[in-house]
């Protein structure tokens, strides 16, 4: 039976669920997406923020009975998160909670599309990682990446290539990974101190770095978070992997369509 369509969006959703209020990575500003898609698809449509969808998907995959609380951090072209407490996604007063991508970790850092400087997303997103590698190559650093580009312009360099180079043991790529995990570690340490979570899950395309990213982030959190919450938190990679966001979007439509999932979601 086709119940409807859950759409995960990398941006904020309005309180009525109809509009993508803004999505910096898509350069969308107040797009009235839900009614538009519902009319076109002739079915129920639910919009959900991508970070929240990923958190729900991870929770569903891990089994709600065994995991009531988690923070999911989505690492990709954009950076977002979903905060789940007692099986419930924290929405905030305006459904705007979960914007870790705009947590300011370096006030003297790069300008963000939101207007602030040094938001986490400007330092660890896919484009930010690629730009750091491009700048280092321009400055003359030796790296495997130069060979992989095989004469193409530096614009062809992607975060995925930097991740692959790190996995191949390239010094520059490993340095960029350490910087990236350092910034991520600042943000996670802030969350750990603020919320005392049981579990922090790292997911999205950057989880391609696997244990390299995980262990470097764990080290950064060890250095920065307070003793008590730091000892209890587990920082892990997503178990659900690539399907996490899709699972979460499906969970949203299931909740609306049939209450197959019990109260709380
Ligand atoms: Zn920002």
mmCIF file of N, CA and C in Angstrom, residues 108-171:
data_model
loop_
_atom_site.group_PDB
_atom_site.id
_atom_site.type_symbol
_atom_site.label_atom_id
_atom_site.label_comp_id
_atom_site.label_asym_id
_atom_site.label_seq_id
_atom_site.Cartn_x
_atom_site.Cartn_y
_atom_site.Cartn_z
ATOM 1 N N UNK A 108 36.348 34.190 13.987
ATOM 2 C CA UNK A 108 37.179 34.830 12.952
ATOM 3 C C UNK A 108 37.267 33.952 11.699
ATOM 4 N N UNK A 109 36.407 32.964 11.626
ATOM 5 C CA UNK A 109 36.437 32.019 10.508
ATOM 6 C C UNK A 109 35.760 32.560 9.259
ATOM 7 N N UNK A 110 35.603 31.707 8.237
ATOM 8 C CA UNK A 110 35.028 32.148 6.963
ATOM 9 C C UNK A 110 33.578 32.631 7.091
ATOM 10 N N UNK A 111 33.187 33.502 6.167
ATOM 11 C CA UNK A 111 31.806 34.010 6.142
ATOM 12 C C UNK A 111 30.858 32.892 5.726
ATOM 13 N N UNK A 112 29.783 32.732 6.489
ATOM 14 C CA UNK A 112 28.771 31.706 6.182
ATOM 15 C C UNK A 112 27.631 32.349 5.391
ATOM 16 N N UNK A 113 26.873 31.500 4.672
ATOM 17 C CA UNK A 113 25.727 32.015 3.911
ATOM 18 C C UNK A 113 24.677 32.624 4.829
ATOM 19 N N UNK A 114 24.713 32.263 6.131
ATOM 20 C CA UNK A 114 23.734 32.818 7.075
ATOM 21 C C UNK A 114 24.108 34.227 7.519
ATOM 22 N N UNK A 115 25.325 34.685 7.165
ATOM 23 C CA UNK A 115 25.743 36.044 7.529
ATOM 24 C C UNK A 115 26.757 36.086 8.663
ATOM 25 N N UNK A 116 26.896 34.994 9.411
ATOM 26 C CA UNK A 116 27.883 34.953 10.490
ATOM 27 C C UNK A 116 29.231 34.442 9.977
ATOM 28 N N UNK A 117 30.223 34.531 10.838
ATOM 29 C CA UNK A 117 31.549 34.009 10.505
ATOM 30 C C UNK A 117 31.841 32.759 11.331
ATOM 31 N N UNK A 118 32.489 31.780 10.691
ATOM 32 C CA UNK A 118 33.022 30.621 11.419
ATOM 33 C C UNK A 118 31.979 29.625 11.879
ATOM 34 N N UNK A 119 30.822 29.569 11.205
ATOM 35 C CA UNK A 119 29.857 28.500 11.505
ATOM 36 C C UNK A 119 30.517 27.154 11.177
ATOM 37 N N UNK A 120 30.113 26.124 11.911
ATOM 38 C CA UNK A 120 30.695 24.789 11.717
ATOM 39 C C UNK A 120 30.678 24.367 10.244
ATOM 40 N N UNK A 121 29.566 24.664 9.557
ATOM 41 C CA UNK A 121 29.423 24.255 8.156
ATOM 42 C C UNK A 121 30.498 24.869 7.256
ATOM 43 N N UNK A 122 30.937 26.096 7.590
ATOM 44 C CA UNK A 122 31.961 26.740 6.745
ATOM 45 C C UNK A 122 33.329 26.093 6.934
ATOM 46 N N UNK A 123 33.473 25.278 7.962
ATOM 47 C CA UNK A 123 34.773 24.696 8.297
ATOM 48 C C UNK A 123 34.863 23.198 8.003
ATOM 49 N N UNK A 124 33.712 22.499 8.012
ATOM 50 C CA UNK A 124 33.809 21.032 7.865
ATOM 51 C C UNK A 124 32.929 20.456 6.752
ATOM 52 N N UNK A 125 32.159 21.292 6.060
ATOM 53 C CA UNK A 125 31.306 20.747 4.984
ATOM 54 C C UNK A 125 32.184 20.222 3.846
ATOM 55 N N UNK A 126 31.586 19.469 2.938
ATOM 56 C CA UNK A 126 32.333 18.964 1.780
ATOM 57 C C UNK A 126 33.046 20.077 1.021
ATOM 58 N N UNK A 127 32.340 21.164 0.644
ATOM 59 C CA UNK A 127 33.016 22.248 -0.076
ATOM 60 C C UNK A 127 34.149 22.872 0.738
ATOM 61 N N UNK A 128 33.987 22.977 2.074
ATOM 62 C CA UNK A 128 35.042 23.576 2.911
ATOM 63 C C UNK A 128 36.297 22.696 2.896
ATOM 64 N N UNK A 129 36.090 21.380 2.955
ATOM 65 C CA UNK A 129 37.215 20.433 2.928
ATOM 66 C C UNK A 129 37.937 20.529 1.577
ATOM 67 N N UNK A 130 37.159 20.560 0.507
ATOM 68 C CA UNK A 130 37.757 20.645 -0.836
ATOM 69 C C UNK A 130 38.542 21.954 -0.982
ATOM 70 N N UNK A 131 37.986 23.060 -0.454
ATOM 71 C CA UNK A 131 38.665 24.356 -0.577
ATOM 72 C C UNK A 131 39.996 24.381 0.172
ATOM 73 N N UNK A 132 40.020 23.716 1.349
ATOM 74 C CA UNK A 132 41.298 23.685 2.098
ATOM 75 C C UNK A 132 42.361 22.924 1.311
ATOM 76 N N UNK A 133 41.937 21.832 0.671
ATOM 77 C CA UNK A 133 42.891 21.046 -0.126
ATOM 78 C C UNK A 133 43.354 21.855 -1.339
ATOM 79 N N UNK A 134 42.425 22.548 -1.983
ATOM 80 C CA UNK A 134 42.781 23.374 -3.157
ATOM 81 C C UNK A 134 43.800 24.451 -2.763
ATOM 82 N N UNK A 135 43.569 25.097 -1.617
ATOM 83 C CA UNK A 135 44.473 26.169 -1.172
ATOM 84 C C UNK A 135 45.869 25.599 -0.896
ATOM 85 N N UNK A 136 45.926 24.426 -0.290
ATOM 86 C CA UNK A 136 47.235 23.825 0.037
ATOM 87 C C UNK A 136 47.986 23.450 -1.242
ATOM 88 N N UNK A 137 47.265 22.946 -2.233
ATOM 89 C CA UNK A 137 47.916 22.571 -3.503
ATOM 90 C C UNK A 137 48.421 23.828 -4.216
ATOM 91 N N UNK A 138 47.598 24.874 -4.183
ATOM 92 C CA UNK A 138 48.033 26.156 -4.785
ATOM 93 C C UNK A 138 49.297 26.662 -4.114
ATOM 94 N N UNK A 139 49.406 26.409 -2.800
ATOM 95 C CA UNK A 139 50.583 26.872 -2.046
ATOM 96 C C UNK A 139 51.780 25.948 -2.252
ATOM 97 N N UNK A 140 51.595 24.896 -3.056
ATOM 98 C CA UNK A 140 52.728 24.066 -3.426
ATOM 99 C C UNK A 140 52.900 22.771 -2.643
ATOM 100 N N UNK A 141 51.898 22.398 -1.819
ATOM 101 C CA UNK A 141 52.025 21.152 -1.061
ATOM 102 C C UNK A 141 51.995 19.939 -1.984
ATOM 103 N N UNK A 142 52.872 18.986 -1.716
ATOM 104 C CA UNK A 142 52.879 17.732 -2.477
ATOM 105 C C UNK A 142 51.779 16.826 -1.927
ATOM 106 N N UNK A 143 51.031 16.213 -2.818
ATOM 107 C CA UNK A 143 49.931 15.339 -2.398
ATOM 108 C C UNK A 143 49.536 14.412 -3.546
ATOM 109 N N UNK A 144 49.014 13.267 -3.156
ATOM 110 C CA UNK A 144 48.457 12.323 -4.137
ATOM 111 C C UNK A 144 47.384 12.970 -5.001
ATOM 112 N N UNK A 145 46.707 13.951 -4.402
ATOM 113 C CA UNK A 145 45.559 14.567 -5.085
ATOM 114 C C UNK A 145 45.972 15.203 -6.406
ATOM 115 N N UNK A 146 47.190 15.756 -6.451
ATOM 116 C CA UNK A 146 47.671 16.376 -7.690
ATOM 117 C C UNK A 146 47.712 15.329 -8.802
ATOM 118 N N UNK A 147 48.169 14.118 -8.470
ATOM 119 C CA UNK A 147 48.227 13.052 -9.477
ATOM 120 C C UNK A 147 46.816 12.621 -9.877
ATOM 121 N N UNK A 148 45.931 12.528 -8.879
ATOM 122 C CA UNK A 148 44.562 12.092 -9.174
ATOM 123 C C UNK A 148 43.823 13.099 -10.054
ATOM 124 N N UNK A 149 44.196 14.377 -9.927
ATOM 125 C CA UNK A 149 43.543 15.387 -10.767
ATOM 126 C C UNK A 149 43.980 15.244 -12.229
ATOM 127 N N UNK A 150 45.150 14.674 -12.424
ATOM 128 C CA UNK A 150 45.663 14.372 -13.768
ATOM 129 C C UNK A 150 45.457 15.522 -14.751
ATOM 130 N N UNK A 151 45.888 16.703 -14.327
ATOM 131 C CA UNK A 151 45.834 17.850 -15.243
ATOM 132 C C UNK A 151 44.520 18.604 -15.230
ATOM 133 N N UNK A 152 43.472 18.066 -14.569
ATOM 134 C CA UNK A 152 42.202 18.819 -14.495
ATOM 135 C C UNK A 152 42.386 20.037 -13.590
ATOM 136 N N UNK A 153 41.481 20.987 -13.712
ATOM 137 C CA UNK A 153 41.543 22.187 -12.870
ATOM 138 C C UNK A 153 41.309 21.799 -11.407
ATOM 139 N N UNK A 154 41.812 22.643 -10.511
ATOM 140 C CA UNK A 154 41.633 22.387 -9.069
ATOM 141 C C UNK A 154 40.160 22.347 -8.675
ATOM 142 N N UNK A 155 39.313 23.005 -9.486
ATOM 143 C CA UNK A 155 37.874 23.003 -9.192
ATOM 144 C C UNK A 155 37.289 21.597 -9.217
ATOM 145 N N UNK A 156 37.992 20.679 -9.878
ATOM 146 C CA UNK A 156 37.485 19.300 -9.978
ATOM 147 C C UNK A 156 37.740 18.509 -8.689
ATOM 148 N N UNK A 157 38.482 19.109 -7.777
ATOM 149 C CA UNK A 157 38.829 18.403 -6.539
ATOM 150 C C UNK A 157 37.624 18.373 -5.584
ATOM 151 N N UNK A 158 37.297 17.217 -5.047
ATOM 152 C CA UNK A 158 36.134 17.089 -4.171
ATOM 153 C C UNK A 158 36.548 16.574 -2.791
ATOM 154 N N UNK A 159 35.618 16.728 -1.843
ATOM 155 C CA UNK A 159 35.866 16.211 -0.493
ATOM 156 C C UNK A 159 36.015 14.689 -0.527
ATOM 157 N N UNK A 160 35.287 14.051 -1.429
ATOM 158 C CA UNK A 160 35.380 12.588 -1.543
ATOM 159 C C UNK A 160 36.811 12.178 -1.925
ATOM 160 N N UNK A 161 37.426 12.954 -2.844
ATOM 161 C CA UNK A 161 38.815 12.661 -3.222
ATOM 162 C C UNK A 161 39.753 12.866 -2.034
ATOM 163 N N UNK A 162 39.491 13.900 -1.235
ATOM 164 C CA UNK A 162 40.341 14.147 -0.059
ATOM 165 C C UNK A 162 40.194 12.978 0.930
ATOM 166 N N UNK A 163 38.967 12.502 1.088
ATOM 167 C CA UNK A 163 38.736 11.363 1.990
ATOM 168 C C UNK A 163 39.472 10.125 1.489
ATOM 169 N N UNK A 164 39.377 9.883 0.192
ATOM 170 C CA UNK A 164 40.067 8.708 -0.375
ATOM 171 C C UNK A 164 41.582 8.832 -0.211
ATOM 172 N N UNK A 165 42.093 10.057 -0.377
ATOM 173 C CA UNK A 165 43.540 10.267 -0.222
ATOM 174 C C UNK A 165 43.961 10.034 1.229
ATOM 175 N N UNK A 166 43.120 10.465 2.177
ATOM 176 C CA UNK A 166 43.438 10.228 3.595
ATOM 177 C C UNK A 166 43.480 8.720 3.866
ATOM 178 N N UNK A 167 42.513 8.010 3.314
ATOM 179 C CA UNK A 167 42.473 6.549 3.520
ATOM 180 C C UNK A 167 43.685 5.878 2.884
ATOM 181 N N UNK A 168 44.251 6.541 1.842
ATOM 182 C CA UNK A 168 45.447 5.991 1.190
ATOM 183 C C UNK A 168 46.728 6.450 1.889
ATOM 184 N N UNK A 169 46.577 7.228 2.985
ATOM 185 C CA UNK A 169 47.743 7.610 3.782
ATOM 186 C C UNK A 169 48.413 8.901 3.354
ATOM 187 N N UNK A 170 47.748 9.712 2.522
ATOM 188 C CA UNK A 170 48.332 10.974 2.048
ATOM 189 C C UNK A 170 48.456 11.990 3.203
ATOM 190 N N UNK A 171 49.645 12.568 3.368
ATOM 191 C CA UNK A 171 49.900 13.455 4.517
ATOM 192 C C UNK A 171 48.989 14.677 4.532
#
